[in-house]
Short mmCIF file of C-alpha atoms in Angstrom, two decimals:
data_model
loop_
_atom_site.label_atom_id
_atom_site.label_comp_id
_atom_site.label_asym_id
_atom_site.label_seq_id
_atom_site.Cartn_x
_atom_site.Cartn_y
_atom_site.Cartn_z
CA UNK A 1350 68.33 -13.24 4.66
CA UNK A 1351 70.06 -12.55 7.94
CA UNK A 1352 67.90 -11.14 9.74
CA UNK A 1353 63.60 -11.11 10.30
CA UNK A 1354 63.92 -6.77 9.37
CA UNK A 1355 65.81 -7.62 6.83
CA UNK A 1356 63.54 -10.36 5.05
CA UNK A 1357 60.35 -7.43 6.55
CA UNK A 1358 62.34 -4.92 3.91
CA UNK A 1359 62.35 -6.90 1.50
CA UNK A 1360 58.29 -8.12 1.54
CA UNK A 1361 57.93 -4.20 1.98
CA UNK A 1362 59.44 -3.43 -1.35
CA UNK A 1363 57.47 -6.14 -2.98
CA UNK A 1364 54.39 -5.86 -2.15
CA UNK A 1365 54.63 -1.72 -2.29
CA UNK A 1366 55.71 -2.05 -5.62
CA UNK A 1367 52.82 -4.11 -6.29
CA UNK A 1368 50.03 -2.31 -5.08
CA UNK A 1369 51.65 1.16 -6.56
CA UNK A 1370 51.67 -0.10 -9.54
CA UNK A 1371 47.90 -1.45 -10.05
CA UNK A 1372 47.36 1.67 -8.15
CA UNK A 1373 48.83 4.09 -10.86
CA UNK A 1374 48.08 2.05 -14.05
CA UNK A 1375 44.65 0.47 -13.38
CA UNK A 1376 43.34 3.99 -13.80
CA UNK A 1377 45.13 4.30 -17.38
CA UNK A 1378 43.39 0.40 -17.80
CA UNK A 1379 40.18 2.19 -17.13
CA UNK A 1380 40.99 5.88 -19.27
CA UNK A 1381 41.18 3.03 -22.08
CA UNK A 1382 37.41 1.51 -21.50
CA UNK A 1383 36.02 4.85 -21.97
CA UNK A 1384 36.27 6.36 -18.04
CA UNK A 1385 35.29 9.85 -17.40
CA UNK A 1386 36.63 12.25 -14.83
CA UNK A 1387 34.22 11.67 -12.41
CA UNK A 1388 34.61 7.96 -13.12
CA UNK A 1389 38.46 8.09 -12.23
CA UNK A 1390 37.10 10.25 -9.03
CA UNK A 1391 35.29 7.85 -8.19
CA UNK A 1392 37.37 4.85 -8.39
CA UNK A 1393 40.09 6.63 -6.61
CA UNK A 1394 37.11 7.23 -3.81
CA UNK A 1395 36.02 3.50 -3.79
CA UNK A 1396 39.27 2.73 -3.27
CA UNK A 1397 39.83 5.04 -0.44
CA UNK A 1398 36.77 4.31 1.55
CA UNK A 1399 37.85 0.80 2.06
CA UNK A 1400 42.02 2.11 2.83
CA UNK A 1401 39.95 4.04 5.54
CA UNK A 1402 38.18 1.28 7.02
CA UNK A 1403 41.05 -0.96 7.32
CA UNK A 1404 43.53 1.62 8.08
CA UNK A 1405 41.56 1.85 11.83
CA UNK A 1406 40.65 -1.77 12.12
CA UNK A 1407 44.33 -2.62 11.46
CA UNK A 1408 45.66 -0.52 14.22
CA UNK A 1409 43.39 -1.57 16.89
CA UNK A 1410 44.47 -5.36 15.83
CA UNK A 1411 47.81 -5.14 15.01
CA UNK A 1412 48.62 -3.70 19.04
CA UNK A 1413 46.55 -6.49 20.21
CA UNK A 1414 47.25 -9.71 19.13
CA UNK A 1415 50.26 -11.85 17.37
CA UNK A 1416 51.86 -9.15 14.78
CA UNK A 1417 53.38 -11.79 12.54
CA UNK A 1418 49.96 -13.99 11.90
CA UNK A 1419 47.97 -11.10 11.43
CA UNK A 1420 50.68 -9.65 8.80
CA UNK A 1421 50.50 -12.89 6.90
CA UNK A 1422 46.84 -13.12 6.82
CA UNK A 1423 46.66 -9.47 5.62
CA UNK A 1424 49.13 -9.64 2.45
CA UNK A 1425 47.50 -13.14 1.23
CA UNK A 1426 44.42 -10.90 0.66
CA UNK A 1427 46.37 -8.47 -0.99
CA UNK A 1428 47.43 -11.27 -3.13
CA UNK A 1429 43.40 -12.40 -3.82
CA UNK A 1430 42.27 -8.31 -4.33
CA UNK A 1431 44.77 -7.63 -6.96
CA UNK A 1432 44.43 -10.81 -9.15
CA UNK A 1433 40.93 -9.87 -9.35
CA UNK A 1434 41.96 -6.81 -11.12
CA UNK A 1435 43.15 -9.27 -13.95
CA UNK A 1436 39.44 -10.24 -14.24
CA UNK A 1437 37.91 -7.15 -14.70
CA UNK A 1438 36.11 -6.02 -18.20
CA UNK A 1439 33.89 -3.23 -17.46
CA UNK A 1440 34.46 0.29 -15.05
CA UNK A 1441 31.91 -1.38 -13.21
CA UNK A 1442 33.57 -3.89 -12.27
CA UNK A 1443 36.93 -1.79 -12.09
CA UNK A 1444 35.07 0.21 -9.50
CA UNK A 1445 34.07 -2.96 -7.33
CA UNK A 1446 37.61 -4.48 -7.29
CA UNK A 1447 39.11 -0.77 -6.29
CA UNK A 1448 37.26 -1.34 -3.36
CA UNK A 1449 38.26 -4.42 -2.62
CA UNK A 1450 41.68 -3.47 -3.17
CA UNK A 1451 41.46 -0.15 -0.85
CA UNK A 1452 40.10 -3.15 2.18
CA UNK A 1453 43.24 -5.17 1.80
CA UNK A 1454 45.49 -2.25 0.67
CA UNK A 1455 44.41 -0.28 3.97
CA UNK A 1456 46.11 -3.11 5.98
CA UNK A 1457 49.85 -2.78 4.31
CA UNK A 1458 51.24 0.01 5.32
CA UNK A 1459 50.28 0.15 8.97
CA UNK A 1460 50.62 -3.01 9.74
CA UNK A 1461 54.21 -2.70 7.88
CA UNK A 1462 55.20 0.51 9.94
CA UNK A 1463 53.69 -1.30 13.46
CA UNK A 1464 56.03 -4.25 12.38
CA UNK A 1465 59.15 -2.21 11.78
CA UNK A 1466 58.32 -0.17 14.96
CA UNK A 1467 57.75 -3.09 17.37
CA UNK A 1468 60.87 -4.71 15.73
CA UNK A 1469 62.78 -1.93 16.46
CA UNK A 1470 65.00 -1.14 19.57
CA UNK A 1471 64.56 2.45 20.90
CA UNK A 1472 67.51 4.14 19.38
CA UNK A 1473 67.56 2.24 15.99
CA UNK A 1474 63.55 3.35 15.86
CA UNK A 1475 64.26 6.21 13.44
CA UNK A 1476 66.91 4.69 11.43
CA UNK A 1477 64.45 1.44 10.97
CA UNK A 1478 61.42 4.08 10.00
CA UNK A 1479 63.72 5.77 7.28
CA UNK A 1480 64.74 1.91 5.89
CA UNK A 1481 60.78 0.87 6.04
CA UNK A 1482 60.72 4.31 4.20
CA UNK A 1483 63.24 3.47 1.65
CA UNK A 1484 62.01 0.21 1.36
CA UNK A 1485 58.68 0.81 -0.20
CA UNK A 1486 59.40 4.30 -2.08
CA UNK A 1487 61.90 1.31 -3.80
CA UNK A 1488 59.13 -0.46 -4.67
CA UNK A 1489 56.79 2.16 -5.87
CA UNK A 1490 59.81 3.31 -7.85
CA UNK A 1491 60.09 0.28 -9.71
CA UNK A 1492 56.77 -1.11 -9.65
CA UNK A 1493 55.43 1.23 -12.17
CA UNK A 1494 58.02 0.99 -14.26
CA UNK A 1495 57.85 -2.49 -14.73
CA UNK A 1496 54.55 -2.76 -14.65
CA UNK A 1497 54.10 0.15 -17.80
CA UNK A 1498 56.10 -1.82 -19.98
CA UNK A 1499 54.79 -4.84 -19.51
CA UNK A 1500 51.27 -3.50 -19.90
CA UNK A 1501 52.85 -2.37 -23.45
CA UNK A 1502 53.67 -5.54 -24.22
CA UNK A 1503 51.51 -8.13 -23.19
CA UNK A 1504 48.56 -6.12 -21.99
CA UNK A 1505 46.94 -5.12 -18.59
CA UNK A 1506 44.90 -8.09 -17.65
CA UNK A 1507 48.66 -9.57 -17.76
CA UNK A 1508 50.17 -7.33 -15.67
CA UNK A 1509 47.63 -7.39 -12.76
CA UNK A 1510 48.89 -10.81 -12.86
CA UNK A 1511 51.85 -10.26 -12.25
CA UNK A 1512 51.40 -8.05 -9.78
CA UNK A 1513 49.73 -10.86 -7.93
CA UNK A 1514 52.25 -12.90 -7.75
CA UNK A 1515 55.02 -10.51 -6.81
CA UNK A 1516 52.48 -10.29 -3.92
CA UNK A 1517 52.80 -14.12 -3.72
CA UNK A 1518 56.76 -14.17 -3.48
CA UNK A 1519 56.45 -11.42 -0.42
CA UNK A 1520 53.87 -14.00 0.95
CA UNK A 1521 56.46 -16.46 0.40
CA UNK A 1522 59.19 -14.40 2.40
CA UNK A 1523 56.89 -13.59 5.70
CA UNK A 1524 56.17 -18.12 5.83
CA UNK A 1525 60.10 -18.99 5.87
CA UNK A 1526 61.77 -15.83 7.11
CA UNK A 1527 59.53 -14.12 9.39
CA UNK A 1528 56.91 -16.67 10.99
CA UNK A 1529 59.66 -19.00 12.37
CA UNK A 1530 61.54 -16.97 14.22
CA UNK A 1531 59.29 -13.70 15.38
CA UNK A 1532 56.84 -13.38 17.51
CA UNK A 1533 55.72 -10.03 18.65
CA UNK A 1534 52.11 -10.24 21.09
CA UNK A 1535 50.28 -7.11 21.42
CA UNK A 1536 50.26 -5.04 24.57
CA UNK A 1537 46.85 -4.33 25.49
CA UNK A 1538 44.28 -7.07 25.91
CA UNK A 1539 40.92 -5.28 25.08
CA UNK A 1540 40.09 -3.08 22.04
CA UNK A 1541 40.17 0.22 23.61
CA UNK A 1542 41.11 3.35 21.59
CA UNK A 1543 43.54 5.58 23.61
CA UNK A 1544 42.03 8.73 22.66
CA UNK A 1545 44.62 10.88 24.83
CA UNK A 1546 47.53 9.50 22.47
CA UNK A 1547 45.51 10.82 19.63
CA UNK A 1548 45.52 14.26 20.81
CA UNK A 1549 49.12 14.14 21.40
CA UNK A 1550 50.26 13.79 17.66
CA UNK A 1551 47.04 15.86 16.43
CA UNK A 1552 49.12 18.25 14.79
CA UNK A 1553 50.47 16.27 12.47
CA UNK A 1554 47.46 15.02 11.34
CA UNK A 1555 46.62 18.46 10.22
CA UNK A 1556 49.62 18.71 8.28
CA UNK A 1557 48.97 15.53 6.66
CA UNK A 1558 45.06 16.11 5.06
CA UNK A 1559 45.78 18.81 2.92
CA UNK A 1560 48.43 17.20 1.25
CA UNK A 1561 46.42 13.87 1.43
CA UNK A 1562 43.94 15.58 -1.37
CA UNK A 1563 46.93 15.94 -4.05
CA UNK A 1564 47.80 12.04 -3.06
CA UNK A 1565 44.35 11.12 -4.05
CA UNK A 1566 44.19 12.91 -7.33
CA UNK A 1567 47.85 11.49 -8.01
CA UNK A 1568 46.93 7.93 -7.77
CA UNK A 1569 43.57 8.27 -9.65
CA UNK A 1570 43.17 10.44 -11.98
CA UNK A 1571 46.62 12.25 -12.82
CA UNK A 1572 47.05 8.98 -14.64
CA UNK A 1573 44.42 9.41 -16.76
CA UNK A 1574 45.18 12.58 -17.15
CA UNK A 1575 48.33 12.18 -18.65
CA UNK A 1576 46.83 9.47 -21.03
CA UNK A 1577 44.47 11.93 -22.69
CA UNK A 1578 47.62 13.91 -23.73
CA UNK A 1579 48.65 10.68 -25.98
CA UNK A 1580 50.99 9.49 -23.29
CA UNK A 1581 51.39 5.37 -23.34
CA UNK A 1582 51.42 3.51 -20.28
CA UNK A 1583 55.10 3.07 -20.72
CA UNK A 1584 55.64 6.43 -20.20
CA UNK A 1585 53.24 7.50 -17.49
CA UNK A 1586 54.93 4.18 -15.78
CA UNK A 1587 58.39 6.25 -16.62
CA UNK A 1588 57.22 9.80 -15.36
CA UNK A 1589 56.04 8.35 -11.90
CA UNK A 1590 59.06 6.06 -11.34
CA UNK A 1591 61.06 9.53 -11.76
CA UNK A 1592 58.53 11.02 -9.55
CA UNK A 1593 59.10 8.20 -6.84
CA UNK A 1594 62.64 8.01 -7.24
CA UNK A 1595 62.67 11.58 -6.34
CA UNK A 1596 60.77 10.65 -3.47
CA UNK A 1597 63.18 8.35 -2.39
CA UNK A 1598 65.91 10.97 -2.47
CA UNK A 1599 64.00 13.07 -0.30
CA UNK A 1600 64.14 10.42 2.30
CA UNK A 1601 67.85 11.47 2.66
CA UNK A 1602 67.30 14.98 3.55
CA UNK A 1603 64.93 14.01 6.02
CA UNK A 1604 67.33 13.97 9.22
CA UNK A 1605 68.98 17.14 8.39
CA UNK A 1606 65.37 19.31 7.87
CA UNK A 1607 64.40 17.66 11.30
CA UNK A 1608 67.34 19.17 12.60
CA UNK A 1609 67.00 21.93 11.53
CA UNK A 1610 63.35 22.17 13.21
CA UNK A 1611 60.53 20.35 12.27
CA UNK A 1612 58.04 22.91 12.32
CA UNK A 1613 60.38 25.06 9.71
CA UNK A 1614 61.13 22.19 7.76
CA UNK A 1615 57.34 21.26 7.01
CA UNK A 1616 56.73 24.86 6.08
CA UNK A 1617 58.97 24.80 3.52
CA UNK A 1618 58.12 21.61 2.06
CA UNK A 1619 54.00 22.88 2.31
CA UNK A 1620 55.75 25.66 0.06
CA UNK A 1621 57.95 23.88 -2.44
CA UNK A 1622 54.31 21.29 -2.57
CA UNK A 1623 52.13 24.46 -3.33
CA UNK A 1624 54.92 24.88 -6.30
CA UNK A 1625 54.76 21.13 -7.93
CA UNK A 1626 51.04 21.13 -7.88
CA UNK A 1627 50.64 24.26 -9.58
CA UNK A 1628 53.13 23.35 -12.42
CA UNK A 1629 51.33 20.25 -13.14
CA UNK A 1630 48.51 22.61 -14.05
CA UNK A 1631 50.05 23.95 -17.04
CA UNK A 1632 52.51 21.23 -17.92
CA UNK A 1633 51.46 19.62 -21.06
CA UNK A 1634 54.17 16.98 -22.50
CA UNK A 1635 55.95 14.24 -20.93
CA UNK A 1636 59.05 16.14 -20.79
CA UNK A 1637 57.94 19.06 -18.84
CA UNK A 1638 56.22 17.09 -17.07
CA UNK A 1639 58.83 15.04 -15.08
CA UNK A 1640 60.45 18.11 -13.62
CA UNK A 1641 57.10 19.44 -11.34
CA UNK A 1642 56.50 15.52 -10.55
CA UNK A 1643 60.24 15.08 -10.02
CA UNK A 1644 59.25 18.30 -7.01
CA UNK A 1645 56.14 16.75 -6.06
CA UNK A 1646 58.29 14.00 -5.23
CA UNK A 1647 61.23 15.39 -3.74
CA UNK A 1648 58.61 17.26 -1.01
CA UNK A 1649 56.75 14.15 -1.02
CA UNK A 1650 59.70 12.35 0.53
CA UNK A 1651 59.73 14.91 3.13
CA UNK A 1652 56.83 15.28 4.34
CA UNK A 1653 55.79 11.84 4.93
CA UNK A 1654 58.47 10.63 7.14
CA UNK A 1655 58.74 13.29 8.55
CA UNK A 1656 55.07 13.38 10.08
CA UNK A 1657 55.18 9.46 10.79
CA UNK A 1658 58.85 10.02 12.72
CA UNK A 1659 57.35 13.03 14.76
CA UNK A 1660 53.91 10.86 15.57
CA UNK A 1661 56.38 7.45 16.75
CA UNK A 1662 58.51 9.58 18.13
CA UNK A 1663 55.29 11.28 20.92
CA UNK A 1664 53.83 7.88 20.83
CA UNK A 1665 53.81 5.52 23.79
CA UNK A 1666 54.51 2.21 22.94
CA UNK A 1667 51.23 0.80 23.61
CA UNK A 1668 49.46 2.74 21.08
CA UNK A 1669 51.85 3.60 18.51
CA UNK A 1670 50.73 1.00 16.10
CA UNK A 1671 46.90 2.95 15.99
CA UNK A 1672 48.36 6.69 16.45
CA UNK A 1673 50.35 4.93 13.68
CA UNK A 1674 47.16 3.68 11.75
CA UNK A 1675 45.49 7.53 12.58
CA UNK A 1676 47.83 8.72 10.33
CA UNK A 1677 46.86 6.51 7.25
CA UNK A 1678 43.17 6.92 7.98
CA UNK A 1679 43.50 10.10 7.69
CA UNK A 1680 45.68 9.38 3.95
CA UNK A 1681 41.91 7.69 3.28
CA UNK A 1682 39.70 10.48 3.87
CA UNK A 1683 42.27 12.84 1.65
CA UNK A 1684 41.65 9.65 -0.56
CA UNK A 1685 37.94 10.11 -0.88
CA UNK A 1686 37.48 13.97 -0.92
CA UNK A 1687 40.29 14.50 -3.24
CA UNK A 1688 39.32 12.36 -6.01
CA UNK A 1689 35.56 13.30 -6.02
CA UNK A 1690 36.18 17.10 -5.60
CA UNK A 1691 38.21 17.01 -8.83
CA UNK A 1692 35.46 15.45 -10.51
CA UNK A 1693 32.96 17.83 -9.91
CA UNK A 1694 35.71 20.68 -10.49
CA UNK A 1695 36.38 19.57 -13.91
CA UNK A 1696 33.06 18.76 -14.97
CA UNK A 1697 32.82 23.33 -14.35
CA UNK A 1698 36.53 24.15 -14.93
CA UNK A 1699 39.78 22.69 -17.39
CA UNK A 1700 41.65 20.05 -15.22
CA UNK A 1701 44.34 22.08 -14.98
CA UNK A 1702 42.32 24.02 -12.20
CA UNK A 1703 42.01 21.01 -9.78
CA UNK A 1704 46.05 21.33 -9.67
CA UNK A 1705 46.18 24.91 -8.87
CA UNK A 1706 42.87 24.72 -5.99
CA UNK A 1707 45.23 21.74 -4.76
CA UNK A 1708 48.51 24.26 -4.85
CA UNK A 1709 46.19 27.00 -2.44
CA UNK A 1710 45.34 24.24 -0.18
CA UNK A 1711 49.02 23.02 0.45
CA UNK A 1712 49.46 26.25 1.72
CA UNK A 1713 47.45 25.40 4.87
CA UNK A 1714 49.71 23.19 5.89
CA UNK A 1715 51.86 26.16 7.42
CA UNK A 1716 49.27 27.40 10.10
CA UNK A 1717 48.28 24.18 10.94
CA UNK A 1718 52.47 23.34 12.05
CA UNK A 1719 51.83 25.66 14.64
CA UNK A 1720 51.92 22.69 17.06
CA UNK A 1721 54.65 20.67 15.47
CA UNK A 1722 57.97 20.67 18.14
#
């Protein structure tokens, strides 16, 4: 690899790939031990609480001390937490290891984005966002595939494995291509939060959490969902590759909408989102399914860099990696509330109703821009 970003890419689409994956399919894994809603809620929540933990604890580290160390240290756990998956009998024990997972999962992606940002020079910043962007929608896009036909074949427990060591080999890539040659020592010497940053980017936060609660219910119990239709894992891996591969396409319209005005462009993305959600309601077979997740993709692709662009972008360099790690905390607490609210709502209503009550709350998303550039 010729360059340190380069090899970072690369480790990105790995280890993305392999935490999507367990992420997506360890729910089916549990649908198949006899899971509930409110069990899938609830592992999706477990999960979350420790993403939300981390997400802060990362930030505050990760613009303090050596970036490259702390990376390594962070993705060898990832590598522990989701072999332990291949271990697991009961939804018991499912439920512990989602936690576990959520604590080391929490530290990927922002200490991934802080990377690629303190990597970065000034003007390449938002072309090296939309490749860190690219890089791990790639993973997620294959990840699931993958991983759905080889739980087919040679079983979950199996899979998990794998997924473990595709961690591994990203390990592998940070020791000989990254550690050598990069150092990158943090900017501020105590751990103070810089509150005033915070209130800067505060309106994209508030874009963010509504769509945050359809995230959670994606990852945890859509899957199941599916399953009770008589879907196989091979084909809820297929429906969300198409759904992330969708998302990855959306990455490419993402300079244009921002030219066009950011503000506009997230209201009609909150819009086409309200859309997707509400026709996974009533969509009832694989094949009309893929076209709303293929949506819920597409806007998915939009929104997210968009948002993270917009809060680097009014971010002093000092604190970009936590305004930076504010903006997956607040992915956790979507995390938590989403997943549990659709348990209760489906214990009262069909499931189909969690996916319309998600539609109406996408729709927020357009008052709260008013503070978007």
């Amino acid at each position: 690899m010729k360059t340190p970003l380069k090899a970072l890419y690369v480790v990105i689409f790995l280890i993305s790939g392999a935490i999507g994956t367990i992420m997506l399919l360890s729910p089916v894994y549990a649908e198949e031990l006899g899971a509930s809603y409110m069990q899938l809620g609830m592992m999706g929540a477990y999960y979350a609480i420790g993403y939300t933990i981390m997400t802060l604890v990362t930030g505050l580290v990760m613009d303090r001390y050596e970036k490259v160390r702390i990376y390594l240290a962070f993705q060898t756990m990832n590598f522990i937490s989701i072999g332990l998956l291949a271990f697991s009998n009961t939804i018991e024990q499912i439920l512990v290891v989602r936690l576990i997972i959520g604590l080391t999962a929490g530290t990927f992606w922002v200490s991934s984005s802080a990377i690629t940002a303190a990597m970065s020079k000034p003007h390449k910043l938002t072309h090296n966002i939309s490749l860190y962007n690219l890089s791990w929608i790639s993973g997620l896009a294959v990840g699931p595939l993958i991983g759905g036909y080889l739980s087919d074949a040679v079983g979950f427990k199996a899979m998990f494995l794998a997924m473990s060591v595709t961690v591994l080999l990203g390990v592998g890539i940070i020791v000989v291509f990254m550690l050598p040659t990069v150092k990158l020592h943090g900017k501020l010497g105590r751990l103070t939060i810089d509150w005033k940053s915070v209130r800067a980017v505060l309106p994209a936060y508030l874009c963010l959490f509504p769509y945050t609660l359809s995230s959670g219910i994606y990852f945890s119990i859509l899957p199941g969902y599916l399953k009770e239709f008589g879907i196989t894992a091979s084909i809820i891996g297929l429906l969300f590759t198409i759904g992330n591969v969708a998302k990855g396409l959306g990455f490419f319209g993402v300079e244009r909408l921002v030219n066009w005005g950011t503000k506009r462009a997230i209201r009609l993305v909150s819009f086409l989102l309200a859309v997707s959600l509400a026709w996974i309601g009533y969509a009832n077979t694989e094949y009309v399914m893929a076209l709303p997740l293929a949506l819920y993709g597409v806007t998915n692709g939009l929104l997210e860099p968009i948002l993270l662009n917009w809060i680097a972008q009014n971010s002093p360099a000092e604190s970009r990696s936590f305004t930076m790690s504010i903006y997956e905390t607040v992915f956790g607490v979507g995390m938590i509330i989403g997943p549990v609210a659709a348990g209760f709502v489906t214990n009262i209503y069909p499931a189909s109703m969690v996916y319309v009550l998600l539609a109406a709350a996408s729709l927020l998303i357009i008052p709260f821009s008013v503070g978007l550039d």
